[in-house]
Amino acid sequence: MYKLRLFKDKFMSKLMLVLTLVSVSVLFVIGVGLYYHSIPILRKLPLSDLLTTSVWKPLKGLFGFYPFIMGTLWVTAISIIIALPLCLLTALYINEYAPARIRKILTPFVNLLSGIPPVIFGVWGVLFIIPLIQDHIAPHFVAFSTGYSVLAGGIVLAVMIFPLIVSIITEVLRTIPQDLRDASLSLGATKWETTRKVILRKALPGIIAALVLAISRAFGETIAVLMVCGNNAAVPHSVFDPGYPLPALIANNYGEMLSIPMYDSALMFAALLLFVIILLFNLISRVILARLERKLAS
C-alpha cells in the first residue's frame, strides 16, 4: 500500500512535469513556425529595410513595417498612460477606502468588464469615442481629424485592459499585512500618507507585474483597435493621426491578398515581429522587476 502511494505521487509529479513542458514548448513552436513562414521575405529583403522603411506597397514588393511598429507603440503607450492612474486609484479605493458594502458592489462590475467581447468595445469606440474626438477634442488642437486615430485606439484599449490591471493590483494590495498599515497610522501618519509611502511602496513589484501583463495584452489586441485606429499605413505624428498597429494589419489582410507574391510571408513576419516585441518586453520587464524586488528587500 505504501509503495502504491509512492508510485502515485511520482506518477502525478512526472505527469505534471510533462504537461508543463508541453505548455511551455507551445511558445517555442509558435516562434519557430512564424520564423519558418517569414523566411521568404527575410531572404528577399534585409531585416534593416523591413524594420526602418515606411513604404508599404505589396504589389511592388515593398514591405516597410516601420509605420505598423510605430502605430502599435503609439496605441499601446496611450492606453497605458490613460489606464494606469485610473486603475491604480480605483484599486486603492476598492481596497483601502471603500466601505465593505460598496466594495462588494464595485468588484463584480469591474470583473464584468473583462467578460465583454472586444468587438463590443470596438462598436462603442466607433459610436462614442470617434465622434467625441472628431467634434469636441480634436478641434481644440488640430485643424481637422476624422476621429479615427491612435488616440481613439488608446482610449478603447485602456478601457479593455482596465479590469485586468485593477483585479491584479487589488489582489496585490490584499496581500499586504494589516500590521504595516496599523504601524504607520500609530506613528501619526495620515491614511493617504500610509497609502502612498507604505502600501504603494510595498506593492510596487506587483503593480509593475500587472502593468507588464496589461501591456502584453495591449500589444496584441486586434478587433477593437482596427475598428477605431483608421488603419492608414503611415507613421503617426500626433495622437489625432490615424495609425495601423501590427495586429490590425494581420487581421485585415490575412487570407484576402495572399495571391500577391511575398504577401503571406510579410504578414507572417508581422506576426513574428509582434511576437518578438512582446517576448523582449516581458524579458526586460522581468529583469527590472527582479532588481526592484531585490532592492526593496534589502
XYZ file of C-alpha atoms in Angstrom:
298
model
C 0.000 0.000 0.000
C 2.815 2.388 0.909
C 4.660 1.600 -2.345
C 1.458 2.183 -4.308
C 1.050 5.652 -2.772
C 4.677 6.486 -3.566
C 4.127 5.307 -7.131
C 1.027 7.508 -7.467
C 2.906 10.546 -6.154
C 5.817 10.006 -8.532
C 3.482 9.347 -11.462
C 1.491 12.534 -10.851
C 4.710 14.525 -10.438
C 6.080 13.226 -13.761
C 2.736 13.782 -15.472
C 2.562 17.391 -14.310
C 6.162 17.926 -15.435
C 5.349 16.608 -18.912
C 2.212 18.740 -19.191
C 4.132 21.804 -18.022
C 6.867 21.216 -20.616
C 4.226 20.748 -23.321
C 2.588 24.042 -22.334
C 5.891 25.929 -22.300
C 7.026 24.366 -25.579
C 3.997 25.898 -27.329
C 5.780 29.244 -27.080
C 8.826 27.801 -28.829
C 6.703 26.103 -31.500
C 4.868 29.351 -32.252
C 8.139 31.238 -32.621
C 9.665 28.603 -34.901
C 6.508 28.394 -37.023
C 6.335 32.146 -37.540
C 10.041 32.324 -38.382
C 9.739 29.452 -40.878
C 6.947 31.210 -42.758
C 8.830 34.527 -42.626
C 11.966 33.127 -44.267
C 10.971 34.059 -47.877
C 10.691 37.777 -47.142
C 13.769 37.736 -44.890
C 15.767 36.245 -47.775
C 14.485 38.795 -50.245
C 14.745 41.977 -48.164
C 17.300 42.955 -45.470
C 15.951 42.982 -41.946
C 17.061 46.599 -41.502
C 14.970 47.645 -44.519
C 11.920 45.786 -43.245
C 12.125 47.466 -39.849
C 13.121 51.011 -40.811
C 11.408 51.816 -44.115
C 7.921 53.310 -44.311
C 6.875 52.347 -47.831
C 4.126 49.724 -47.850
C 3.332 48.725 -51.450
C 2.867 44.938 -51.594
C 2.103 44.973 -55.353
C 5.596 46.397 -55.956
C 7.251 44.123 -53.434
C 7.900 46.943 -50.951
C 7.224 45.986 -47.336
C 8.188 48.654 -44.817
C 6.971 47.792 -41.327
C 8.056 50.973 -39.576
C 4.563 52.626 -39.672
C 2.995 49.499 -38.195
C 5.587 49.266 -35.421
C 5.062 52.926 -34.540
C 1.281 52.515 -34.715
C 1.483 49.637 -32.259
C 3.712 51.595 -29.877
C 1.566 54.741 -30.058
C -1.686 52.914 -29.272
C -0.143 50.837 -26.500
C 1.588 53.825 -24.869
C -1.581 55.954 -24.939
C -3.645 53.145 -23.436
C -1.193 52.642 -20.569
C -0.918 56.392 -19.883
C -4.718 56.573 -19.613
C -5.298 53.285 -17.817
C -2.539 53.230 -15.198
C -3.619 56.172 -12.988
C -7.297 55.223 -13.294
C -6.625 51.596 -12.418
C -4.276 52.448 -9.560
C -6.694 54.880 -7.929
C -9.627 52.500 -8.478
C -7.765 49.587 -6.900
C -6.661 51.762 -3.979
C -10.201 52.977 -3.401
C -11.687 49.483 -3.560
C -9.083 48.010 -1.235
C -8.210 50.852 1.135
C -11.036 53.365 1.269
C -14.328 51.829 0.134
C -16.726 50.521 2.776
C -17.312 46.766 2.585
C -20.803 47.268 1.141
C -19.522 49.483 -1.692
C -16.605 47.115 -2.319
C -18.983 44.188 -2.825
C -20.886 46.218 -5.418
C -17.884 47.632 -7.307
C -15.801 44.466 -7.592
C -18.300 42.453 -9.720
C -18.793 45.439 -12.041
C -15.048 45.724 -12.629
C -14.799 41.985 -13.289
C -17.802 42.188 -15.619
C -15.861 44.479 -17.952
C -13.343 41.704 -18.640
C -16.107 39.457 -19.976
C -17.287 41.862 -22.685
C -16.181 40.759 -26.205
C -13.617 43.050 -27.899
C -15.960 43.733 -30.820
C -18.393 45.398 -28.404
C -15.635 47.742 -27.276
C -14.906 48.419 -30.945
C -18.525 49.328 -31.669
C -18.590 51.541 -28.566
C -15.462 53.236 -29.822
C -16.963 53.892 -33.259
C -20.264 55.190 -31.879
C -18.996 57.305 -28.966
C -15.227 57.809 -28.933
C -14.787 58.686 -32.626
C -17.474 61.451 -32.591
C -16.166 62.694 -29.244
C -12.643 63.121 -30.653
C -13.810 64.464 -34.028
C -16.295 67.043 -32.727
C -15.125 68.015 -29.245
C -11.453 67.187 -28.607
C -9.540 67.414 -31.890
C -10.865 70.888 -32.930
C -9.042 72.392 -29.922
C -5.674 71.062 -31.113
C -5.683 70.383 -34.890
C -7.459 71.792 -37.926
C -9.227 68.566 -38.814
C -9.442 64.979 -37.643
C -11.813 62.212 -38.615
C -11.652 60.851 -35.085
C -10.181 57.583 -36.337
C -6.831 57.917 -34.646
C -4.294 56.360 -32.327
C -5.954 58.335 -29.518
C -9.238 56.515 -30.169
C -7.387 53.198 -30.220
C -5.608 54.080 -26.987
C -8.846 55.047 -25.209
C -10.651 51.864 -26.290
C -7.651 49.752 -25.355
C -7.363 51.474 -21.959
C -10.952 50.503 -21.158
C -10.266 46.933 -22.277
C -7.239 46.452 -20.042
C -8.822 48.323 -17.125
C -10.353 45.247 -15.376
C -7.145 43.226 -15.769
C -4.947 45.845 -14.094
C -7.488 46.652 -11.367
C -8.007 42.974 -10.497
C -4.295 42.224 -10.220
C -3.443 45.383 -8.248
C -6.377 44.745 -5.901
C -5.135 41.220 -5.234
C -1.609 42.549 -4.645
C -2.885 45.155 -2.164
C -4.798 42.476 -0.259
C -1.570 40.556 0.353
C -0.019 43.476 2.263
C -0.206 42.738 6.014
C -2.596 44.885 8.023
C 0.180 45.294 10.617
C 2.060 47.631 8.281
C -0.969 49.908 7.974
C -1.559 49.894 11.719
C 2.105 50.629 12.464
C 2.146 53.576 10.080
C -1.111 55.010 11.430
C 0.060 54.563 15.016
C 3.115 56.704 14.237
C 0.858 59.585 13.284
C 0.763 59.177 9.504
C -2.482 60.016 7.753
C -4.415 57.481 5.703
C -3.100 58.942 2.448
C 0.496 59.069 3.728
C 0.215 55.422 4.749
C -1.171 54.529 1.340
C 1.457 56.475 -0.570
C 4.596 55.729 1.433
C 3.899 52.267 2.843
C 1.298 50.410 0.813
C 2.286 51.590 -2.658
C 5.971 51.062 -1.909
C 5.336 47.529 -0.702
C 3.028 46.761 -3.646
C 5.292 48.271 -6.314
C 6.614 44.937 -7.735
C 3.064 43.618 -8.032
C 1.888 46.824 -9.698
C 4.697 46.565 -12.244
C 3.814 42.915 -12.870
C 0.190 43.933 -13.512
C 1.400 46.617 -15.878
C 3.549 44.127 -17.793
C 0.630 41.759 -18.271
C -1.615 44.626 -19.374
C 0.904 45.929 -21.901
C 1.426 42.426 -23.274
C -2.310 42.147 -23.832
C -2.497 45.658 -25.271
C 0.181 44.809 -27.866
C -1.938 42.007 -29.264
C -5.455 43.417 -29.183
C -6.898 43.350 -32.662
C -10.579 43.721 -33.430
C -11.464 46.753 -31.315
C -8.271 48.579 -32.278
C -8.618 48.056 -36.023
C -12.183 49.423 -35.860
C -11.129 52.821 -34.473
C -7.499 53.459 -35.491
C -8.082 54.433 -39.112
C -5.727 51.759 -40.482
C -3.536 54.109 -42.506
C -0.041 52.761 -43.246
C 1.748 55.955 -42.210
C 3.741 56.918 -39.149
C 1.530 58.866 -36.680
C 2.959 62.224 -35.660
C 0.254 63.204 -33.167
C -2.444 61.449 -31.169
C -5.023 62.643 -33.716
C -3.331 60.915 -36.660
C -4.575 57.515 -37.813
C -2.401 54.506 -37.141
C -2.133 50.919 -38.253
C -0.977 48.560 -35.464
C 0.546 45.203 -36.377
C -2.408 43.097 -35.101
C -4.797 45.132 -37.257
C -2.549 44.634 -40.301
C -2.621 40.862 -39.864
C -6.341 40.656 -39.136
C -7.302 42.946 -42.016
C -5.287 41.267 -44.732
C -4.583 37.656 -43.921
C -6.426 35.372 -46.312
C -7.537 38.132 -48.677
C -4.455 39.119 -50.661
C -2.294 36.023 -50.446
C -2.100 35.803 -54.247
C 0.396 38.681 -54.154
C 3.983 37.346 -54.077
C 5.619 37.554 -50.653
C 2.458 38.999 -49.072
C 1.717 35.960 -46.912
C 5.344 35.854 -45.793
C 5.171 39.586 -44.977
C 2.136 39.047 -42.773
C 3.861 36.144 -41.043
C 6.851 38.403 -40.473
C 4.452 40.972 -38.946
C 3.222 38.273 -36.564
C 6.807 37.261 -35.783
C 7.682 40.900 -35.145
C 4.781 41.263 -32.718
C 5.777 38.013 -31.040
C 9.379 39.164 -30.581
C 8.330 42.619 -29.303
C 6.100 41.059 -26.632
C 8.762 38.491 -25.733
C 11.517 41.093 -25.372
C 9.251 43.418 -23.429
C 8.378 40.631 -20.976
C 12.010 39.585 -20.567
C 13.192 43.144 -19.917
C 10.297 43.739 -17.526
C 11.114 40.571 -15.596
C 14.718 41.684 -15.191
C 13.633 45.117 -13.955
C 11.076 43.519 -11.629
C 13.656 41.134 -10.156
C 16.077 44.005 -9.498
C 13.306 46.065 -7.920
C 12.289 43.201 -5.621
C 15.904 42.746 -4.519
C 16.232 46.487 -3.876
C 13.047 46.628 -1.793
C 14.035 43.507 0.139
C 17.439 44.930 1.068
